[in-house]
PDB file of C-alpha atoms in Angstrom:
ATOM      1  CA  UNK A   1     -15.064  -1.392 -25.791  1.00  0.00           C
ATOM      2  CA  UNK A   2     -11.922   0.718 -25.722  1.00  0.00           C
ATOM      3  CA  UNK A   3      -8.805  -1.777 -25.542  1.00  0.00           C
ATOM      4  CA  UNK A   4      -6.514   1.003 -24.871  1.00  0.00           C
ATOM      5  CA  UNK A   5      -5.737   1.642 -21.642  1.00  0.00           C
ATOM      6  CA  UNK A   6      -7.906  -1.225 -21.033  1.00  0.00           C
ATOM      7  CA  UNK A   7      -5.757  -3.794 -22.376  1.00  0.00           C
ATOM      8  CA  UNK A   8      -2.630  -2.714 -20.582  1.00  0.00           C
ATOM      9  CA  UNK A   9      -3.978  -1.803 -17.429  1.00  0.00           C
ATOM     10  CA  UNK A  10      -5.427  -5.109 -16.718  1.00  0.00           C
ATOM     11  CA  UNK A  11      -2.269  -6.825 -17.641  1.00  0.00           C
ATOM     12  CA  UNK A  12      -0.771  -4.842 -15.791  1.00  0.00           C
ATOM     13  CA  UNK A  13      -3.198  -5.253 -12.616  1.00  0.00           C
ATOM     14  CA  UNK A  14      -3.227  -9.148 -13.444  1.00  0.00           C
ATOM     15  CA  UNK A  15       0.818  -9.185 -13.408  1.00  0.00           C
ATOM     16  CA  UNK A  16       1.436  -7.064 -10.264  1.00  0.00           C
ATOM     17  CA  UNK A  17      -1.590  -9.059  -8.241  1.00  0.00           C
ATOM     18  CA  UNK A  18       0.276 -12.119  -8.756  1.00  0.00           C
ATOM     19  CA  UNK A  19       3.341 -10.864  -8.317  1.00  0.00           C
ATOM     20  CA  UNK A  20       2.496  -9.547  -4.955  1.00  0.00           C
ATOM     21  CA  UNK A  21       0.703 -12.689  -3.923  1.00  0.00           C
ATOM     22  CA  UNK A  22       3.409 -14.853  -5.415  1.00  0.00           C
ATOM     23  CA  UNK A  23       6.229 -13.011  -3.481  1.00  0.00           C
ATOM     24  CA  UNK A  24       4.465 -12.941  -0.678  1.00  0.00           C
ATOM     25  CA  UNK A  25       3.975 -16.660  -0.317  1.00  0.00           C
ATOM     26  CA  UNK A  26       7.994 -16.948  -1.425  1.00  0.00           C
ATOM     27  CA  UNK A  27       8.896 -14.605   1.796  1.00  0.00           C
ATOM     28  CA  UNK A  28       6.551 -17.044   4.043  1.00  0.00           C
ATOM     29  CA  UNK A  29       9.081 -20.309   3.203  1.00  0.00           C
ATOM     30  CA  UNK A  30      11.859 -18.655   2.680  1.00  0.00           C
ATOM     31  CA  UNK A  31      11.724 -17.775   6.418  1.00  0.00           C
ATOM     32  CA  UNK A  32      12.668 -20.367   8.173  1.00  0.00           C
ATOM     33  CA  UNK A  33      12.334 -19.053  11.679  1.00  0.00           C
ATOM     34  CA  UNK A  34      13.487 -15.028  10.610  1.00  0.00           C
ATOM     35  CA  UNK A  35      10.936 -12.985  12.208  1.00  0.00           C
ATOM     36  CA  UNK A  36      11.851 -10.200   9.989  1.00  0.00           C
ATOM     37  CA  UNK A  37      11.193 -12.262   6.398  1.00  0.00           C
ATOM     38  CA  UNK A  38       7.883 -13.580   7.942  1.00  0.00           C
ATOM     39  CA  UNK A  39       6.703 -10.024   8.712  1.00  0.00           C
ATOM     40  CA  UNK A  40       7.547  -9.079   5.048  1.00  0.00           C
ATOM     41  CA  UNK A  41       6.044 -11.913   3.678  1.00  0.00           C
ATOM     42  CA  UNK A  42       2.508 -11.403   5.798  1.00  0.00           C
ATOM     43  CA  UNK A  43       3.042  -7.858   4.559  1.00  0.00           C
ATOM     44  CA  UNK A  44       3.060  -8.490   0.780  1.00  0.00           C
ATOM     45  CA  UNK A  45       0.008 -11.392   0.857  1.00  0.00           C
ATOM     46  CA  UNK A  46      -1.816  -8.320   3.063  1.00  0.00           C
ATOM     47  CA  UNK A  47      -1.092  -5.940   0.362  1.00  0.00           C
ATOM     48  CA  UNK A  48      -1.754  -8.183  -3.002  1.00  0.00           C
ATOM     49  CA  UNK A  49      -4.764  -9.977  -1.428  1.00  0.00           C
ATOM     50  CA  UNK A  50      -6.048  -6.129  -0.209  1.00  0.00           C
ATOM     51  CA  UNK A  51      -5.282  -5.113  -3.317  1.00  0.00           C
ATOM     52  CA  UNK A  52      -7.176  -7.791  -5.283  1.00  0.00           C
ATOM     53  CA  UNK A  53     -10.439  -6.239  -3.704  1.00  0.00           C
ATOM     54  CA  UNK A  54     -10.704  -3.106  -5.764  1.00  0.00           C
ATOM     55  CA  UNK A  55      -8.159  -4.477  -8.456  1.00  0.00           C
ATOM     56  CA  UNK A  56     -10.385  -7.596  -9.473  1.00  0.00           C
ATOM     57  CA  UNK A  57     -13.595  -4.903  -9.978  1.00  0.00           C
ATOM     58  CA  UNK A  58     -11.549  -2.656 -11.674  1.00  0.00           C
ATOM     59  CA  UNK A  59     -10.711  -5.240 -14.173  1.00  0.00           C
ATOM     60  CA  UNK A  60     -14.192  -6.425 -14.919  1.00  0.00           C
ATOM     61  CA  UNK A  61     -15.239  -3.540 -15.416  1.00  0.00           C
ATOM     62  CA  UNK A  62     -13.180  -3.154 -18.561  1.00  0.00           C
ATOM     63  CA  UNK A  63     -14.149  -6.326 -19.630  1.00  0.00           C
ATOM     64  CA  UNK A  64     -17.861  -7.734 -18.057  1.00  0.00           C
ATOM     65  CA  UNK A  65     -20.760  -5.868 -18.402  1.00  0.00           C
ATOM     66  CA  UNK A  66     -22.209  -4.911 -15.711  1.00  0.00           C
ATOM     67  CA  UNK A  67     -22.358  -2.051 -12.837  1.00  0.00           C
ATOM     68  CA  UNK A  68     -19.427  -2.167 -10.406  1.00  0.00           C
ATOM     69  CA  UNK A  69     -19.561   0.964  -8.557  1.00  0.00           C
ATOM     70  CA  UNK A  70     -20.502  -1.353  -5.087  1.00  0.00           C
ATOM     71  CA  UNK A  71     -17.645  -3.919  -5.435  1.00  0.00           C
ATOM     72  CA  UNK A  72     -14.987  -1.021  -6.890  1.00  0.00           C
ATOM     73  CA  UNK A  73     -16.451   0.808  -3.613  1.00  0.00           C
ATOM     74  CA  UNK A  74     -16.170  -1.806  -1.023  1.00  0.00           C
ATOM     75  CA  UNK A  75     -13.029  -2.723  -2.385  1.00  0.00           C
ATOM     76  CA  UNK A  76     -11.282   0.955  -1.519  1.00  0.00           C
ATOM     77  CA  UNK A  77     -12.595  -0.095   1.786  1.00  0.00           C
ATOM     78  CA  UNK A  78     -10.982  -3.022   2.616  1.00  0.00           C
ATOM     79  CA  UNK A  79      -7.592  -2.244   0.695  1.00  0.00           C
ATOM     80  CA  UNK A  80      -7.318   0.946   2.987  1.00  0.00           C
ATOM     81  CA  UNK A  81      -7.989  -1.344   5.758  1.00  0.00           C
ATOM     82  CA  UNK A  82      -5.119  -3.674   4.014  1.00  0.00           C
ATOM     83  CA  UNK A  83      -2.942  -0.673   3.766  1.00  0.00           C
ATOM     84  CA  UNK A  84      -2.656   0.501   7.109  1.00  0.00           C
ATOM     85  CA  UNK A  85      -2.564  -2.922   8.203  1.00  0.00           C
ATOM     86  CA  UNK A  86       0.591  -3.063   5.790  1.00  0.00           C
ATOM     87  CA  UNK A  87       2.546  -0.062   7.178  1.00  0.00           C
ATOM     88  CA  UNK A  88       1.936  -0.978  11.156  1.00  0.00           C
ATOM     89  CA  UNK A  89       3.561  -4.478  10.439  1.00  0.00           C
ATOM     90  CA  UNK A  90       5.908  -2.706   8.447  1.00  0.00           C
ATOM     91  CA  UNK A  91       6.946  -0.708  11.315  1.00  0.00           C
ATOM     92  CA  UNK A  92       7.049  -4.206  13.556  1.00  0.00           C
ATOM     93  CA  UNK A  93       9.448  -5.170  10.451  1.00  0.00           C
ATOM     94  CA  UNK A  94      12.140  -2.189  10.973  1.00  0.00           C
ATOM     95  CA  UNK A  95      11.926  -2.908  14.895  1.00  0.00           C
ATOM     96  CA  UNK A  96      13.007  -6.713  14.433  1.00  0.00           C
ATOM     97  CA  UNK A  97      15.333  -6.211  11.044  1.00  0.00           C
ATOM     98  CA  UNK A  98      17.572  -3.706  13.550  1.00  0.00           C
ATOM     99  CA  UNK A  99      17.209  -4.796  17.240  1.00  0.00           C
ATOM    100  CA  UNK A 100      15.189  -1.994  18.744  1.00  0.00           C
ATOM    101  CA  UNK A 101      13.481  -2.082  21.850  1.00  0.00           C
ATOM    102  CA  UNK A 102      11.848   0.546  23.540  1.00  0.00           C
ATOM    103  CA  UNK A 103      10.349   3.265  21.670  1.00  0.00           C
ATOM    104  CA  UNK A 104       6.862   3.144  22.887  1.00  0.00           C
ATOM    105  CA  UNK A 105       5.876   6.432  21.869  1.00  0.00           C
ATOM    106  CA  UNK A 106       6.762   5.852  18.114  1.00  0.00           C
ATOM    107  CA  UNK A 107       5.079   2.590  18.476  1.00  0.00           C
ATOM    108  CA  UNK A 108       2.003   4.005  19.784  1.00  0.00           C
ATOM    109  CA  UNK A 109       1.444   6.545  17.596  1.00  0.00           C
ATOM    110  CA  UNK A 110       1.368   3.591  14.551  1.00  0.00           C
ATOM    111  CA  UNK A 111      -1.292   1.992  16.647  1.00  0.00           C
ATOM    112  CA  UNK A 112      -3.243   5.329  17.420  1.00  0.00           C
ATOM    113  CA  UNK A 113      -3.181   6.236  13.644  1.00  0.00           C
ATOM    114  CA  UNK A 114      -4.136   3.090  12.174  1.00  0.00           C
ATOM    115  CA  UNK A 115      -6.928   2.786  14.880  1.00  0.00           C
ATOM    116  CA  UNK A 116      -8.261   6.250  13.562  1.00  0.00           C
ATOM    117  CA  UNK A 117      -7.521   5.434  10.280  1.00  0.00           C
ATOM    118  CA  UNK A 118      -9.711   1.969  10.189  1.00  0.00           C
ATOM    119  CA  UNK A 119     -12.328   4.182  12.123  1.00  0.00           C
ATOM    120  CA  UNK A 120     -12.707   6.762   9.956  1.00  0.00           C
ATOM    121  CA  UNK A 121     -12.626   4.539   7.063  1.00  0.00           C
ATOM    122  CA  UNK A 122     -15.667   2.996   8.519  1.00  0.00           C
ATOM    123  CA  UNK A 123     -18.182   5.561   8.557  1.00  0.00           C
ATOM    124  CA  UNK A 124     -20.970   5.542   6.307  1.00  0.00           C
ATOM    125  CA  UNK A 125     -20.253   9.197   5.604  1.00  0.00           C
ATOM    126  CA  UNK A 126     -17.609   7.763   3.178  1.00  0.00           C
ATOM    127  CA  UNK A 127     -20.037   6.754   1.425  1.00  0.00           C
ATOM    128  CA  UNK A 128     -17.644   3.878  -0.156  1.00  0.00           C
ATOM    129  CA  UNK A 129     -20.396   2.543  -2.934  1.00  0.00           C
ATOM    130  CA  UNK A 130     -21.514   6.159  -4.300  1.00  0.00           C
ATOM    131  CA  UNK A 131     -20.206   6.539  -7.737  1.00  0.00           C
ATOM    132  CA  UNK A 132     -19.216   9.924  -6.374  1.00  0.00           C
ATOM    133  CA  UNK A 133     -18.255   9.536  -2.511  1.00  0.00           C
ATOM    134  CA  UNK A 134     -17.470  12.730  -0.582  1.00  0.00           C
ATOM    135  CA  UNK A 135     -14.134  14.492  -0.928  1.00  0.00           C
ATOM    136  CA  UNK A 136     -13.576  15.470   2.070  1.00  0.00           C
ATOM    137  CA  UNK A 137     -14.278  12.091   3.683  1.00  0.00           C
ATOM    138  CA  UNK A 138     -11.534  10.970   1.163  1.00  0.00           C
ATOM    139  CA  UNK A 139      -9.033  13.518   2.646  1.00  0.00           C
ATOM    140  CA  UNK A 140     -10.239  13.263   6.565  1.00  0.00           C
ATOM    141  CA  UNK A 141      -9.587   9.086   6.295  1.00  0.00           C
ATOM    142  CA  UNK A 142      -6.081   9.975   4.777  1.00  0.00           C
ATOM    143  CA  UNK A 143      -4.748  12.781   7.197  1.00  0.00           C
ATOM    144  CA  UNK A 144      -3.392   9.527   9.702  1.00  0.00           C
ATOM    145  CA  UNK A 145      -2.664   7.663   7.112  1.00  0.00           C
ATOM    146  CA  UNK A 146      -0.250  10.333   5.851  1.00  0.00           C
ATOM    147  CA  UNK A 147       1.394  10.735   9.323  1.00  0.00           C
ATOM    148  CA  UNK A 148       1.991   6.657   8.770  1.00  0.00           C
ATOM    149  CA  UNK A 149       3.549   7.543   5.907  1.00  0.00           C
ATOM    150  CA  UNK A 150       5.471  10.576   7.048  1.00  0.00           C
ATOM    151  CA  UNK A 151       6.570   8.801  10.329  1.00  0.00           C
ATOM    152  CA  UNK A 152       7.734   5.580   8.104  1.00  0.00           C
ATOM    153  CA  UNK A 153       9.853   7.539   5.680  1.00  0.00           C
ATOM    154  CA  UNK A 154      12.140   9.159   8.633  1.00  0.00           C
ATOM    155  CA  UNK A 155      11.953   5.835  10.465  1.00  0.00           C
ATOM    156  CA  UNK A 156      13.579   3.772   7.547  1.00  0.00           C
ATOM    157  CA  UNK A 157      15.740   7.131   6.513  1.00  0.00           C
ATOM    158  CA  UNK A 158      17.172   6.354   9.809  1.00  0.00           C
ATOM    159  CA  UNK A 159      17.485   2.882  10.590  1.00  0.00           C
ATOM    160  CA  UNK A 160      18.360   1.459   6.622  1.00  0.00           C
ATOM    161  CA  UNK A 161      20.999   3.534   5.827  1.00  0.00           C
ATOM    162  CA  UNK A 162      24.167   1.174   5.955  1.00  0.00           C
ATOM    163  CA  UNK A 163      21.342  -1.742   4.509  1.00  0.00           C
ATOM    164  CA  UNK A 164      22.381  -2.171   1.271  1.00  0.00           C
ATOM    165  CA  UNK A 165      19.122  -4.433   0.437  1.00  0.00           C
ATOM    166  CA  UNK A 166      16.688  -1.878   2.433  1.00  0.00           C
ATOM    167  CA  UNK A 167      18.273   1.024   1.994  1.00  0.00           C
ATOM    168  CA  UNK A 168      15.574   2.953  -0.490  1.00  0.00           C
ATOM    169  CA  UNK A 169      12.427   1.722   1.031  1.00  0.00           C
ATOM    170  CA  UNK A 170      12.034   5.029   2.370  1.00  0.00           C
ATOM    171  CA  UNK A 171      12.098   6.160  -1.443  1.00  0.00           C
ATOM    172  CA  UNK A 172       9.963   3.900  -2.680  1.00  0.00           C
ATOM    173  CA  UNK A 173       7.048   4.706   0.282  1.00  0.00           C
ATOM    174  CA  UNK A 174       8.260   8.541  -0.357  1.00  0.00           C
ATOM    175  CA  UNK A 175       7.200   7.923  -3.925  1.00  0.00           C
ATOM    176  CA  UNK A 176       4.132   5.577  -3.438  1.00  0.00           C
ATOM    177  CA  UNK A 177       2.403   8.427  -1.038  1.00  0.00           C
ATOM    178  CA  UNK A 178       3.298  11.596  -3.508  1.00  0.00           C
ATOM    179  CA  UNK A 179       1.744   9.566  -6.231  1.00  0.00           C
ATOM    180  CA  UNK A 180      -1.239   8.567  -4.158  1.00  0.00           C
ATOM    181  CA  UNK A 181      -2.087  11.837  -2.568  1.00  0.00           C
ATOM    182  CA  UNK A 182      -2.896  13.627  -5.742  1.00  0.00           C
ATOM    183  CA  UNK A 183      -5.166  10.911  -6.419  1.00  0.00           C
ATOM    184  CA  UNK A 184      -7.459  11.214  -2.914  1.00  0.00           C
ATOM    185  CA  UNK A 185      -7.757  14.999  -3.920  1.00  0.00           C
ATOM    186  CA  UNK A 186      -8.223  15.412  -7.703  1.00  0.00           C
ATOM    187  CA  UNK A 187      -9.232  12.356  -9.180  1.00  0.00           C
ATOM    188  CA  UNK A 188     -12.869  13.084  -8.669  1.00  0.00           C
ATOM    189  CA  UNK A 189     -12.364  16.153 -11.042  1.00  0.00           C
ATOM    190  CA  UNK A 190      -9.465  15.440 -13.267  1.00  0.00           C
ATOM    191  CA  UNK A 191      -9.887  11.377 -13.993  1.00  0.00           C
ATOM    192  CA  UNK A 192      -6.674  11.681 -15.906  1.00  0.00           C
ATOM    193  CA  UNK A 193      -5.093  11.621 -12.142  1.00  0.00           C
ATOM    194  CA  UNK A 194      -5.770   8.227 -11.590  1.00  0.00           C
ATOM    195  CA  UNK A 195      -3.039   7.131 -13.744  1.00  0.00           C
ATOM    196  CA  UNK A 196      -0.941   7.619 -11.209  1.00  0.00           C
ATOM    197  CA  UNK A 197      -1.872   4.914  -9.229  1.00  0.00           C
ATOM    198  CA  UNK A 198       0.279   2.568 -11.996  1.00  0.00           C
ATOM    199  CA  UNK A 199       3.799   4.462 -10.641  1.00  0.00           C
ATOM    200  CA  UNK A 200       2.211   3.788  -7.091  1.00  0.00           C
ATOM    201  CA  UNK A 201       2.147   0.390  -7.736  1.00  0.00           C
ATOM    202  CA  UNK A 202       5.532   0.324  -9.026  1.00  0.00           C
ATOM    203  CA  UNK A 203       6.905   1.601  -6.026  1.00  0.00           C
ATOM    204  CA  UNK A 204       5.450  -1.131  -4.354  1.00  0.00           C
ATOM    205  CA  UNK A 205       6.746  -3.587  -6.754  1.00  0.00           C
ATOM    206  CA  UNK A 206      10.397  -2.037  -5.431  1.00  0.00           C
ATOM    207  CA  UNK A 207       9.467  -2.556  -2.004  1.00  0.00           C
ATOM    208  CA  UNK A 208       8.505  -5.771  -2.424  1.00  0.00           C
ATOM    209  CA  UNK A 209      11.827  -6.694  -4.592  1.00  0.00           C
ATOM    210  CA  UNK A 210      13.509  -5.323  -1.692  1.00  0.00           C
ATOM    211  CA  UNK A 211      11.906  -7.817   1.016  1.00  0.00           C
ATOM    212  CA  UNK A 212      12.448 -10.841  -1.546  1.00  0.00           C
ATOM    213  CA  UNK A 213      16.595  -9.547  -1.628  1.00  0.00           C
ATOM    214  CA  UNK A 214      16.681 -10.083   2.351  1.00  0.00           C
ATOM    215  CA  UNK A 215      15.227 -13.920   2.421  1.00  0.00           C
ATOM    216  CA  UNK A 216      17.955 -15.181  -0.154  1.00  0.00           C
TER     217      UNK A 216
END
């Protein structure tokens, strides 16, 4: 068994799974009636817990004999269910953190996305438990969800710039999707691309230091 990267990617897995959950749990009390620090703190528990699907295979992998290509597989599943999940309460976040009303066509094109998102994600073309699922289901499934990403950046560009405890979560999701993207298209061929996924993570990390800065 190779310990190296095994040994410091599961600690690192194992540390930012329970930091997510942990923080997210810390948003829920902190709350006390703020819509805003509720919707961050269903946000982070959606994306730990999501997380934990493909995260928790991942892991045992390393470290459990045994073939997880169906659990790693059906864990990418439900964490980009999680994910979209994630960035549509995310925009329901920006909405009640600044007052706006109105803006039904913004609105609506979060819910049309993630609706075609989760759809997509769902056929069995994906072929989610193959050890080497179809590229270009893995780029068809992430066309909305880079719109969601694309709309969220200019949304929180916008509305967080006199925040001083919000104001770079537009960086941070800029980040998290250039680090991702390469992933969906290259991985497959050039393994060494997943390794990006750990300065993904990170940027969620900031993002979710961010949300725990607004409850205090």
């Amino acid at each position: 068994m190779k310990l190296m990267p095994a040994l410091p990617e599961s600690i690192f897995d194992v540390f930012y799974l329970c930091f997510a959950v942990v923080s997210g749990f810390f948003l829920l009390r902190r709350a006390k009636g703020r819509t805003v620090i509720k919707l961050f703190g269903a946000m982070t528990l959606i994306l730990g817990c999501g997380d934990a699907f493909h995260l928790v295979p991942r892991i045992l992998n390393y470290w459990v004999n045994g073939n997880y290509t169906a659990a790693l597989g059906i864990g990418k599943l439900v964490t980009s269910v999680t994910m979209t999940a994630f960035y549509l309460i995310f925009e329901y976040a920006r909405r009640s953190r600044y007052n706006i009303r109105g803006q039904k066509p913004v609105l609506a094109a979060f819910w049309g996305l993630s609706i075609l998102r989760i759809a997509l994600c769902c056929f069995p073309q994906n072929e989610w438990i193959s050890a080497e699922p179809p590229l270009i289901w893995g780029i068809l499934r992430n066309i909305p969800f880079a719109i969601i990403g694309i709309l969220t950046v200019v949304l929180w560009l916008r509305s967080a710039r006199n925040d001083d405890q919000l104001r770079f979560a537009w960086l941070a999701v800029t980040f998290s999707f250039l680090f991702y993207l390469p992933v969906v298209i290259w991985a497959q061929d050039l393994p060494l691309i997943g390794m990006l996924m750990l300065p993904k993570t990170c940027m969620y990390m900031w993002l979710i230091l961010m949300f725990r800065k607004t409850a205090k």
